[in-house]
PDB file of C-alpha atoms in Angstrom:
ATOM      1  CA  MET A  62      71.998 282.775 143.124  1.00 29.00           C
ATOM      2  CA  ALA A  63      68.975 280.903 144.594  1.00 32.00           C
ATOM      3  CA  SER A  64      65.593 281.450 145.882  1.00 30.00           C
ATOM      4  CA  VAL A  65      64.860 282.247 149.284  1.00 28.00           C
ATOM      5  CA  GLY A  66      63.928 278.391 150.719  1.00 36.00           C
ATOM      6  CA  ARG A  67      64.473 276.486 147.603  1.00 42.00           C
ATOM      7  CA  PRO A  68      67.534 273.940 147.279  1.00 43.00           C
ATOM      8  CA  ARG A  69      69.619 274.802 144.214  1.00 43.00           C
ATOM      9  CA  GLY A  70      73.443 273.976 145.011  1.00 41.00           C
ATOM     10  CA  LEU A  71      76.189 274.668 142.856  1.00 39.00           C
ATOM     11  CA  ARG A  72      74.913 276.115 139.558  1.00 38.00           C
ATOM     12  CA  ALA A  73      78.016 277.537 137.755  1.00 34.00           C
ATOM     13  CA  TRP A  74      79.717 274.551 137.673  1.00 34.00           C
ATOM     14  CA  GLY A  75      81.061 275.226 134.027  1.00 30.00           C
ATOM     15  CA  LEU A  76      83.057 277.483 136.299  1.00 27.00           C
ATOM     16  CA  ALA A  77      84.482 274.737 138.436  1.00 30.00           C
ATOM     17  CA  ALA A  78      84.912 272.539 135.358  1.00 28.00           C
ATOM     18  CA  ALA A  79      87.454 274.881 134.505  1.00 25.00           C
ATOM     19  CA  LEU A  80      89.337 274.658 137.662  1.00 26.00           C
ATOM     20  CA  VAL A  81      89.417 270.990 137.837  1.00 28.00           C
ATOM     21  CA  VAL A  82      92.672 269.165 137.893  1.00 27.00           C
ATOM     22  CA  GLY A  83      93.469 265.813 138.107  1.00 27.00           C
ATOM     23  CA  ALA A  84      91.161 263.112 136.224  1.00 27.00           C
ATOM     24  CA  PHE A  85      87.045 262.311 136.453  1.00 27.00           C
ATOM     25  CA  VAL A  86      86.028 259.124 135.931  1.00 29.00           C
ATOM     26  CA  PRO A  87      83.752 259.353 132.775  1.00 28.00           C
ATOM     27  CA  VAL A  88      80.165 257.192 132.635  1.00 29.00           C
ATOM     28  CA  ALA A  89      79.644 254.997 129.733  1.00 28.00           C
ATOM     29  CA  GLY A  90      76.691 253.187 128.883  1.00 28.00           C
ATOM     30  CA  ALA A  91      73.428 253.620 127.508  1.00 27.00           C
ATOM     31  CA  LEU A  92      71.171 256.245 128.920  1.00 28.00           C
ATOM     32  CA  ALA A  93      68.321 254.338 131.056  1.00 32.00           C
ATOM     33  CA  PRO A  94      65.026 256.186 131.556  1.00 33.00           C
ATOM     34  CA  PRO A  95      64.423 258.056 134.512  1.00 35.00           C
ATOM     35  CA  ALA A  96      63.223 256.225 137.462  1.00 38.00           C
ATOM     36  CA  LEU A  97      61.836 257.616 141.020  1.00 40.00           C
ATOM     37  CA  ALA A  98      61.122 261.280 140.135  1.00 42.00           C
ATOM     38  CA  THR A  99      59.284 263.178 138.346  1.00 46.00           C
ATOM     39  CA  THR A 100      59.343 266.824 136.906  1.00 48.00           C
ATOM     40  CA  LYS A 101      57.144 269.335 135.994  1.00 50.00           C
ATOM     41  CA  CYS A 102      58.988 271.011 133.348  1.00 56.00           C
ATOM     42  CA  ALA A 103      59.964 267.782 131.289  1.00 51.00           C
ATOM     43  CA  GLY A 104      60.466 269.492 127.577  1.00 46.00           C
ATOM     44  CA  GLN A 105      61.044 272.755 127.891  1.00 45.00           C
ATOM     45  CA  PRO A 106      64.437 274.390 127.051  1.00 42.00           C
ATOM     46  CA  GLY A 107      67.394 273.194 128.455  1.00 42.00           C
ATOM     47  CA  ASP A 108      65.469 270.492 130.524  1.00 45.00           C
ATOM     48  CA  PHE A 109      68.121 268.285 132.178  1.00 48.00           C
ATOM     49  CA  GLY A 110      66.219 265.003 131.783  1.00 48.00           C
ATOM     50  CA  SER A 111      68.982 262.522 131.216  1.00 61.00           C
ATOM     51  CA  GLU A 112      69.608 259.842 133.605  1.00 68.00           C
ATOM     52  CA  TYR A 113      73.429 258.965 133.584  1.00 67.00           C
ATOM     53  CA  LEU A 114      74.339 257.614 136.489  1.00 71.00           C
ATOM     54  CA  SER A 115      72.208 254.725 137.899  1.00 66.00           C
ATOM     55  CA  ALA A 116      73.054 251.247 138.374  1.00 61.00           C
ATOM     56  CA  ALA A 117      76.355 252.128 138.323  1.00 62.00           C
ATOM     57  CA  TRP A 118      76.220 254.056 141.793  1.00 74.00           C
ATOM     58  CA  PRO A 119      76.967 251.648 144.589  1.00 66.00           C
ATOM     59  CA  GLY A 120      74.391 250.999 147.101  1.00 66.00           C
ATOM     60  CA  PHE A 121      71.926 253.268 145.455  1.00 80.00           C
ATOM     61  CA  THR A 122      70.713 251.360 142.300  1.00 72.00           C
ATOM     62  CA  GLY A 123      67.271 252.867 141.625  1.00 77.00           C
ATOM     63  CA  VAL A 124      68.355 256.848 142.619  1.00 83.00           C
ATOM     64  CA  PRO A 125      69.276 257.911 139.168  1.00 82.00           C
ATOM     65  CA  VAL A 126      71.920 261.124 139.006  1.00 83.00           C
ATOM     66  CA  TYR A 127      71.145 263.212 136.113  1.00 76.00           C
ATOM     67  CA  SER A 128      72.774 265.409 133.474  1.00 62.00           C
ATOM     68  CA  ASN A 129      73.182 268.625 132.931  1.00 58.00           C
ATOM     69  CA  ASP A 130      74.372 268.423 129.686  1.00 53.00           C
ATOM     70  CA  ASP A 131      72.479 270.104 127.041  1.00 49.00           C
ATOM     71  CA  ALA A 132      74.198 270.790 123.909  1.00 43.00           C
ATOM     72  CA  GLY A 133      71.390 274.348 123.618  1.00 50.00           C
ATOM     73  CA  PHE A 134      73.144 275.524 127.086  1.00 51.00           C
ATOM     74  CA  PRO A 135      76.740 275.704 128.063  1.00 52.00           C
ATOM     75  CA  TYR A 136      77.539 274.969 131.494  1.00 49.00           C
ATOM     76  CA  GLY A 137      76.296 277.751 133.858  1.00 49.00           C
ATOM     77  CA  THR A 138      74.080 279.512 131.794  1.00 53.00           C
ATOM     78  CA  TYR A 139      70.724 277.627 131.875  1.00 53.00           C
ATOM     79  CA  VAL A 140      68.423 278.984 135.058  1.00 58.00           C
ATOM     80  CA  ALA A 141      65.072 276.609 135.159  1.00 58.00           C
ATOM     81  CA  PRO A 142      61.747 278.466 135.960  1.00 62.00           C
ATOM     82  CA  SER A 143      60.531 278.426 138.701  1.00 62.00           C
ATOM     83  CA  SER A 144      58.151 276.131 138.204  1.00 64.00           C
ATOM     84  CA  CYS A 145      60.730 272.987 137.267  1.00 74.00           C
ATOM     85  CA  TYR A 146      60.675 271.239 140.752  1.00 80.00           C
ATOM     86  CA  ASN A 147      61.213 267.590 141.054  1.00 82.00           C
ATOM     87  CA  TYR A 148      59.533 264.961 143.288  1.00 85.00           C
ATOM     88  CA  ALA A 149      60.679 261.731 144.772  1.00 88.00           C
ATOM     89  CA  THR A 150      58.643 259.104 146.359  1.00 89.00           C
ATOM     90  CA  THR A 151      59.487 257.988 149.718  1.00 90.00           C
ATOM     91  CA  PRO A 152      58.874 254.305 150.549  1.00 89.00           C
ATOM     92  CA  SER A 153      55.555 254.262 152.218  1.00 89.00           C
ATOM     93  CA  GLY A 154      54.440 255.515 148.326  1.00 90.00           C
ATOM     94  CA  LYS A 155      54.175 259.999 148.788  1.00 91.00           C
ATOM     95  CA  SER A 156      55.334 261.975 146.480  1.00 90.00           C
ATOM     96  CA  VAL A 157      57.553 264.816 148.174  1.00 92.00           C
ATOM     97  CA  GLU A 158      59.355 267.766 146.355  1.00 90.00           C
ATOM     98  CA  SER A 159      63.047 267.122 145.795  1.00 91.00           C
ATOM     99  CA  GLY A 160      64.199 270.139 144.796  1.00 87.00           C
ATOM    100  CA  LEU A 161      64.863 272.579 141.645  1.00 81.00           C
ATOM    101  CA  GLU A 162      65.849 270.738 138.330  1.00 75.00           C
ATOM    102  CA  TRP A 163      68.877 268.403 138.508  1.00 76.00           C
ATOM    103  CA  GLN A 164      70.806 270.718 141.248  1.00 84.00           C
ATOM    104  CA  CYS A 165      73.704 268.883 143.231  1.00 89.00           C
ATOM    105  CA  VAL A 166      71.453 269.339 146.548  1.00 93.00           C
ATOM    106  CA  GLU A 167      68.313 268.097 144.424  1.00 90.00           C
ATOM    107  CA  LEU A 168      70.257 264.860 144.092  1.00 92.00           C
ATOM    108  CA  VAL A 169      71.342 264.899 148.290  1.00 95.00           C
ATOM    109  CA  ASN A 170      67.151 265.171 148.572  1.00 95.00           C
ATOM    110  CA  ARG A 171      66.003 262.835 146.509  1.00 92.00           C
ATOM    111  CA  LEU A 172      68.224 259.586 147.696  1.00 93.00           C
ATOM    112  CA  TYR A 173      67.187 260.505 151.200  1.00 95.00           C
ATOM    113  CA  ILE A 174      63.295 260.736 150.409  1.00 94.00           C
ATOM    114  CA  ALA A 175      63.851 257.453 148.825  1.00 90.00           C
ATOM    115  CA  LYS A 176      65.780 255.791 150.852  1.00 89.00           C
ATOM    116  CA  GLY A 177      63.171 257.184 153.898  1.00 91.00           C
ATOM    117  CA  TRP A 178      65.777 258.747 155.671  1.00 93.00           C
ATOM    118  CA  ILE A 179      63.658 262.098 155.520  1.00 94.00           C
ATOM    119  CA  THR A 180      60.335 262.880 155.344  1.00 92.00           C
ATOM    120  CA  ALA A 181      60.388 266.250 153.733  1.00 92.00           C
ATOM    121  CA  THR A 182      62.745 268.388 151.619  1.00 94.00           C
ATOM    122  CA  TRP A 183      66.033 269.392 153.080  1.00 93.00           C
ATOM    123  CA  TYR A 184      65.946 273.170 151.782  1.00 91.00           C
ATOM    124  CA  GLY A 185      69.286 275.120 151.139  1.00 92.00           C
ATOM    125  CA  ASP A 186      72.250 275.802 148.761  1.00 92.00           C
ATOM    126  CA  GLY A 187      75.165 273.424 149.068  1.00 94.00           C
ATOM    127  CA  ASN A 188      77.278 274.832 151.293  1.00 95.00           C
ATOM    128  CA  GLU A 189      74.150 275.390 154.095  1.00 96.00           C
ATOM    129  CA  LEU A 190      73.136 272.036 154.312  1.00 96.00           C
ATOM    130  CA  TYR A 191      75.577 271.491 157.438  1.00 97.00           C
ATOM    131  CA  GLY A 192      73.923 272.743 160.642  1.00 95.00           C
ATOM    132  CA  ALA A 193      70.627 274.015 161.336  1.00 96.00           C
ATOM    133  CA  LYS A 194      68.958 273.093 158.156  1.00 96.00           C
ATOM    134  CA  ALA A 195      69.933 269.692 158.705  1.00 96.00           C
ATOM    135  CA  SER A 196      68.990 269.186 162.137  1.00 95.00           C
ATOM    136  CA  ALA A 197      65.646 270.523 160.674  1.00 95.00           C
ATOM    137  CA  VAL A 198      64.547 267.505 158.903  1.00 94.00           C
ATOM    138  CA  GLY A 199      66.151 265.194 161.376  1.00 94.00           C
ATOM    139  CA  LEU A 200      69.431 264.664 160.357  1.00 95.00           C
ATOM    140  CA  THR A 201      71.554 265.313 164.063  1.00 92.00           C
ATOM    141  CA  SER A 202      74.943 263.851 163.261  1.00 93.00           C
ATOM    142  CA  GLN A 203      77.216 265.956 161.900  1.00 95.00           C
ATOM    143  CA  GLN A 204      81.033 266.575 161.974  1.00 95.00           C
ATOM    144  CA  ARG A 205      82.299 269.902 161.104  1.00 96.00           C
ATOM    145  CA  GLN A 206      85.851 269.669 159.334  1.00 97.00           C
ATOM    146  CA  GLY A 207      88.867 268.520 161.420  1.00 95.00           C
ATOM    147  CA  SER A 208      86.693 266.548 163.789  1.00 93.00           C
ATOM    148  CA  ILE A 209      85.344 263.999 161.527  1.00 92.00           C
ATOM    149  CA  THR A 210      85.960 260.488 162.956  1.00 87.00           C
ATOM    150  CA  TYR A 211      84.270 258.370 159.702  1.00 86.00           C
ATOM    151  CA  LEU A 212      82.571 258.849 156.677  1.00 88.00           C
ATOM    152  CA  ALA A 213      80.570 256.271 155.019  1.00 86.00           C
ATOM    153  CA  PRO A 214      78.373 255.851 151.696  1.00 86.00           C
ATOM    154  CA  GLY A 215      75.090 257.462 152.108  1.00 91.00           C
ATOM    155  CA  ASP A 216      76.660 260.919 153.970  1.00 94.00           C
ATOM    156  CA  VAL A 217      76.538 264.241 152.363  1.00 97.00           C
ATOM    157  CA  ILE A 218      79.388 266.859 152.631  1.00 97.00           C
ATOM    158  CA  SER A 219      78.633 270.292 152.294  1.00 97.00           C
ATOM    159  CA  PHE A 220      81.549 272.454 150.169  1.00 96.00           C
ATOM    160  CA  ASP A 221      82.443 276.506 150.662  1.00 95.00           C
ATOM    161  CA  TYR A 222      83.575 277.219 146.692  1.00 90.00           C
ATOM    162  CA  SER A 223      85.453 280.074 145.872  1.00 88.00           C
ATOM    163  CA  GLY A 224      83.753 280.694 142.490  1.00 76.00           C
ATOM    164  CA  ASN A 225      80.450 280.442 143.504  1.00 82.00           C
ATOM    165  CA  SER A 226      78.109 281.573 146.555  1.00 87.00           C
ATOM    166  CA  ALA A 227      75.629 278.934 146.522  1.00 89.00           C
ATOM    167  CA  GLY A 228      78.522 276.131 147.436  1.00 92.00           C
ATOM    168  CA  HIS A 229      78.198 272.392 146.587  1.00 92.00           C
ATOM    169  CA  ALA A 230      77.126 269.179 148.165  1.00 95.00           C
ATOM    170  CA  ALA A 231      77.933 265.852 147.137  1.00 95.00           C
ATOM    171  CA  VAL A 232      77.202 262.013 148.425  1.00 94.00           C
ATOM    172  CA  VAL A 233      80.106 259.846 149.340  1.00 92.00           C
ATOM    173  CA  SER A 234      79.544 256.589 147.378  1.00 87.00           C
ATOM    174  CA  ASP A 235      82.202 254.277 148.420  1.00 83.00           C
ATOM    175  CA  VAL A 236      84.959 254.490 151.319  1.00 83.00           C
ATOM    176  CA  LYS A 237      88.218 252.112 151.144  1.00 79.00           C
ATOM    177  CA  GLY A 238      90.431 253.538 153.989  1.00 79.00           C
ATOM    178  CA  SER A 239      91.531 257.201 153.411  1.00 87.00           C
ATOM    179  CA  ALA A 240      90.474 256.832 149.782  1.00 89.00           C
ATOM    180  CA  ILE A 241      87.032 258.714 148.948  1.00 91.00           C
ATOM    181  CA  THR A 242      84.395 258.247 145.836  1.00 90.00           C
ATOM    182  CA  LEU A 243      81.860 260.855 145.799  1.00 92.00           C
ATOM    183  CA  VAL A 244      78.927 261.078 143.345  1.00 91.00           C
ATOM    184  CA  ASN A 245      77.828 264.911 142.142  1.00 88.00           C
ATOM    185  CA  GLN A 246      75.145 266.003 140.038  1.00 85.00           C
ATOM    186  CA  ASN A 247      74.886 269.261 138.501  1.00 78.00           C
ATOM    187  CA  THR A 248      77.878 268.483 136.569  1.00 72.00           C
ATOM    188  CA  PRO A 249      79.431 267.517 133.281  1.00 67.00           C
ATOM    189  CA  ARG A 250      79.198 264.315 132.570  1.00 70.00           C
ATOM    190  CA  SER A 251      82.445 263.608 133.294  1.00 71.00           C
ATOM    191  CA  GLN A 252      82.663 264.978 136.270  1.00 75.00           C
ATOM    192  CA  THR A 253      80.001 262.246 138.012  1.00 82.00           C
ATOM    193  CA  ILE A 254      82.170 261.032 140.184  1.00 87.00           C
ATOM    194  CA  SER A 255      85.152 262.828 142.125  1.00 90.00           C
ATOM    195  CA  TYR A 256      87.551 261.582 144.782  1.00 92.00           C
ATOM    196  CA  GLY A 257      89.405 262.778 148.223  1.00 94.00           C
ATOM    197  CA  THR A 258      91.428 261.795 150.894  1.00 95.00           C
ATOM    198  CA  PHE A 259      90.635 261.453 154.267  1.00 94.00           C
ATOM    199  CA  VAL A 260      92.833 261.990 157.107  1.00 92.00           C
ATOM    200  CA  ASN A 261      93.390 263.295 160.287  1.00 90.00           C
ATOM    201  CA  GLY A 262      90.209 264.048 160.841  1.00 92.00           C
ATOM    202  CA  LYS A 263      89.860 266.246 157.345  1.00 95.00           C
ATOM    203  CA  PHE A 264      87.918 265.497 154.245  1.00 97.00           C
ATOM    204  CA  THR A 265      90.109 267.046 151.137  1.00 96.00           C
ATOM    205  CA  LEU A 266      88.521 267.087 147.024  1.00 93.00           C
ATOM    206  CA  ASN A 267      91.464 265.884 145.644  1.00 90.00           C
ATOM    207  CA  THR A 268      90.134 266.304 142.039  1.00 84.00           C
ATOM    208  CA  GLY A 269      89.524 270.213 141.909  1.00 76.00           C
ATOM    209  CA  LYS A 270      90.439 273.323 143.205  1.00 82.00           C
ATOM    210  CA  GLY A 271      88.223 275.900 145.113  1.00 88.00           C
ATOM    211  CA  PHE A 272      86.411 273.091 147.213  1.00 92.00           C
ATOM    212  CA  THR A 273      86.562 274.160 150.659  1.00 96.00           C
ATOM    213  CA  THR A 274      84.856 271.082 153.676  1.00 97.00           C
ATOM    214  CA  ILE A 275      82.365 272.682 155.612  1.00 98.00           C
ATOM    215  CA  GLY A 276      81.420 269.430 157.538  1.00 98.00           C
ATOM    216  CA  VAL A 277      79.726 266.234 157.037  1.00 97.00           C
ATOM    217  CA  ILE A 278      76.025 264.970 157.630  1.00 97.00           C
ATOM    218  CA  HIS A 279      75.995 261.236 157.946  1.00 94.00           C
ATOM    219  CA  ALA A 280      73.091 259.224 156.677  1.00 92.00           C
ATOM    220  CA  PRO A 281      70.880 258.105 159.505  1.00 88.00           C
ATOM    221  CA  VAL A 282      71.645 254.051 159.328  1.00 76.00           C
ATOM    222  CA  ARG A 283      71.910 251.653 161.702  1.00 58.00           C
ATOM    223  CA  GLN A 284      75.753 250.839 161.960  1.00 61.00           C
ATOM    224  CA  SER A 285      76.853 247.092 161.326  1.00 75.00           C
ATOM    225  CA  LEU A 286      80.105 245.983 163.258  1.00 79.00           C
ATOM    226  CA  PRO A 287      83.101 246.924 160.890  1.00 87.00           C
ATOM    227  CA  ALA A 288      84.947 243.844 159.048  1.00 91.00           C
ATOM    228  CA  GLU A 289      88.045 243.525 161.269  1.00 94.00           C
ATOM    229  CA  PRO A 290      91.721 244.381 159.900  1.00 96.00           C
ATOM    230  CA  THR A 291      93.448 241.580 158.490  1.00 96.00           C
ATOM    231  CA  ASN A 292      97.216 240.917 157.845  1.00 96.00           C
ATOM    232  CA  GLY A 293      98.370 242.491 160.975  1.00 97.00           C
ATOM    233  CA  ARG A 294     102.053 242.098 161.689  1.00 96.00           C
ATOM    234  CA  ASP A 295     104.951 243.445 162.836  1.00 96.00           C
ATOM    235  CA  THR A 296     107.608 245.195 160.595  1.00 93.00           C
ATOM    236  CA  SER A 297     110.098 246.920 162.770  1.00 91.00           C
ATOM    237  CA  ALA A 298     110.458 245.336 166.456  1.00 93.00           C
ATOM    238  CA  THR A 299     113.233 246.697 168.818  1.00 96.00           C
ATOM    239  CA  THR A 300     113.434 246.619 172.566  1.00 96.00           C
ATOM    240  CA  THR A 301     110.975 248.109 173.627  1.00 96.00           C
ATOM    241  CA  SER A 302     108.657 249.314 170.780  1.00 97.00           C
ATOM    242  CA  ALA A 303     107.219 247.889 167.444  1.00 97.00           C
ATOM    243  CA  VAL A 304     105.485 249.220 164.208  1.00 97.00           C
ATOM    244  CA  LEU A 305     102.297 247.800 163.225  1.00 97.00           C
ATOM    245  CA  THR A 306     100.627 247.708 159.951  1.00 97.00           C
ATOM    246  CA  TRP A 307      97.435 245.874 158.543  1.00 97.00           C
ATOM    247  CA  THR A 308      95.004 245.904 156.045  1.00 95.00           C
ATOM    248  CA  ASN A 309      91.734 247.815 156.895  1.00 90.00           C
ATOM    249  CA  PRO A 310      88.934 246.038 154.807  1.00 88.00           C
ATOM    250  CA  ALA A 311      85.911 248.155 156.667  1.00 82.00           C
ATOM    251  CA  ASN A 312      84.046 251.142 155.295  1.00 79.00           C
ATOM    252  CA  ASN A 313      82.636 252.264 158.396  1.00 79.00           C
ATOM    253  CA  ALA A 314      85.213 251.655 160.984  1.00 84.00           C
ATOM    254  CA  THR A 315      85.831 254.945 162.959  1.00 81.00           C
ATOM    255  CA  THR A 316      89.009 253.838 165.039  1.00 88.00           C
ATOM    256  CA  ILE A 317      91.260 251.382 164.859  1.00 94.00           C
ATOM    257  CA  VAL A 318      92.110 249.842 168.104  1.00 94.00           C
ATOM    258  CA  SER A 319      95.125 247.929 169.547  1.00 97.00           C
ATOM    259  CA  GLN A 320      95.255 245.041 172.888  1.00 97.00           C
ATOM    260  CA  TYR A 321      98.284 242.841 173.464  1.00 97.00           C
ATOM    261  CA  ARG A 322      99.609 240.388 176.105  1.00 97.00           C
ATOM    262  CA  ILE A 323     102.411 238.474 177.057  1.00 96.00           C
ATOM    263  CA  ALA A 324     101.709 234.252 177.178  1.00 93.00           C
ATOM    264  CA  ASN A 325      98.176 234.558 178.748  1.00 91.00           C
ATOM    265  CA  GLY A 326      98.217 237.452 180.978  1.00 93.00           C
ATOM    266  CA  ALA A 327      95.958 240.275 181.185  1.00 93.00           C
ATOM    267  CA  TRP A 328      95.143 242.235 177.964  1.00 95.00           C
ATOM    268  CA  VAL A 329      96.882 245.643 177.541  1.00 96.00           C
ATOM    269  CA  ASN A 330      95.231 248.681 175.969  1.00 94.00           C
ATOM    270  CA  GLY A 331      97.499 249.594 173.165  1.00 96.00           C
ATOM    271  CA  PRO A 332      97.412 253.248 170.742  1.00 96.00           C
ATOM    272  CA  SER A 333      94.711 253.886 168.784  1.00 93.00           C
ATOM    273  CA  VAL A 334      94.311 255.504 165.343  1.00 93.00           C
ATOM    274  CA  ASN A 335      92.016 256.818 162.703  1.00 88.00           C
ATOM    275  CA  ALA A 336      90.199 254.536 160.409  1.00 88.00           C
ATOM    276  CA  SER A 337      91.953 255.626 157.518  1.00 86.00           C
ATOM    277  CA  GLN A 338      95.412 254.659 158.777  1.00 92.00           C
ATOM    278  CA  THR A 339      97.166 251.406 158.441  1.00 95.00           C
ATOM    279  CA  SER A 340     100.170 251.468 160.931  1.00 96.00           C
ATOM    280  CA  MET A 341     100.714 252.520 164.250  1.00 97.00           C
ATOM    281  CA  THR A 342     104.034 252.378 166.714  1.00 97.00           C
ATOM    282  CA  VAL A 343     103.456 250.317 170.061  1.00 97.00           C
ATOM    283  CA  ARG A 344     105.707 251.889 172.982  1.00 96.00           C
ATOM    284  CA  GLY A 345     106.858 250.627 176.217  1.00 96.00           C
ATOM    285  CA  LEU A 346     107.147 246.864 175.368  1.00 97.00           C
ATOM    286  CA  LYS A 347     109.510 245.110 177.314  1.00 96.00           C
ATOM    287  CA  PRO A 348     112.620 243.417 176.194  1.00 97.00           C
ATOM    288  CA  GLY A 349     113.517 239.718 174.510  1.00 96.00           C
ATOM    289  CA  LYS A 350     109.171 239.004 174.919  1.00 96.00           C
ATOM    290  CA  ARG A 351     107.104 237.631 173.027  1.00 96.00           C
ATOM    291  CA  TYR A 352     103.616 239.232 172.497  1.00 97.00           C
ATOM    292  CA  THR A 353     100.074 238.669 171.759  1.00 97.00           C
ATOM    293  CA  PHE A 354      98.377 241.230 169.757  1.00 97.00           C
ATOM    294  CA  GLN A 355      95.167 242.344 168.352  1.00 97.00           C
ATOM    295  CA  LEU A 356      93.545 244.940 165.955  1.00 97.00           C
ATOM    296  CA  GLY A 357      89.875 245.945 166.325  1.00 94.00           C
ATOM    297  CA  ALA A 358      88.090 247.982 163.886  1.00 92.00           C
ATOM    298  CA  LYS A 359      85.495 250.050 165.889  1.00 86.00           C
ATOM    299  CA  ASN A 360      82.606 252.011 165.495  1.00 77.00           C
ATOM    300  CA  GLY A 361      79.585 252.922 167.695  1.00 65.00           C
ATOM    301  CA  ALA A 362      78.107 249.523 167.277  1.00 66.00           C
ATOM    302  CA  GLY A 363      81.334 247.997 168.660  1.00 74.00           C
ATOM    303  CA  THR A 364      84.626 246.542 168.034  1.00 86.00           C
ATOM    304  CA  HIS A 365      85.775 243.714 165.574  1.00 91.00           C
ATOM    305  CA  TRP A 366      88.851 241.935 166.694  1.00 94.00           C
ATOM    306  CA  SER A 367      91.269 240.648 164.165  1.00 95.00           C
ATOM    307  CA  ALA A 368      92.623 237.005 164.210  1.00 95.00           C
ATOM    308  CA  TYR A 369      96.133 237.384 166.646  1.00 96.00           C
ATOM    309  CA  PHE A 370      99.482 237.868 165.534  1.00 97.00           C
ATOM    310  CA  TYR A 371     102.777 237.624 167.662  1.00 96.00           C
ATOM    311  CA  VAL A 372     105.229 240.444 168.468  1.00 96.00           C
ATOM    312  CA  SER A 373     108.901 239.791 169.313  1.00 96.00           C
ATOM    313  CA  THR A 374     110.867 242.494 170.797  1.00 96.00           C
ATOM    314  CA  ALA A 375     115.227 242.184 170.830  1.00 94.00           C
ATOM    315  CA  ASP A 376     117.116 241.359 173.521  1.00 91.00           C
TER     316      ASP A 376
END
């Protein structure tokens, strides 16, 4: 479906739309004029030049998402002329081609070029972005499905799609524990925002069928220390174990770690779990003791420890 060497992404989203289950959140409000992008094919039949998500895209204001919603062309039938390529402006003011008129990969390129995360076009279909083609533009932090340790805003998820050989690519917009929000281009307007679940190293798209996650390409931004876990408490203590729960407000943690001690004794490292989880079981405790616990949100920048909380084991 895609010309060799050109970014296209998922063209026939009409077929995908027919398979969607669950609800997508429609984007409301007046359409704004395009920003930070130009096109050589404006005004041609089927031009996808309607901006439909910009300021509402958390963290990426000024990098709009465009609509493929053209009344004259049912989804999946419009083929852009070979001259219809868009251009994004780098932070230094350079104009760089971002891709074929509003395909899913074009959005990925336009975001990464506008942010200065890449300086040349990232070529490939949506299911080709993961791997060597990401490395070719300097994006070397990648994790395959099943081994994903974290997801953060700006990360790109590459998908195979059973109904289209070009697959799909989408950008992580928001992370709340295991709940992930994606932004998509080359979709009907009502499907711009989609949702998935991140558990045990795997991302699953909950709002569609036929999409298989290949892996994630992490945005090349310096990590900041994550927010500390809050509301740490014991929900079920026995003579030798305790079940801990907490709230994890961080969207950039990879792991939740624990430590504990008796009185002013030495800290003992407890278990750790994926950052998408909010409970753990600590075993091997001593009966009839009062323990001081801390939980920490951890990523590449370090560990941010919670306030102390206390657990008393049964006699």
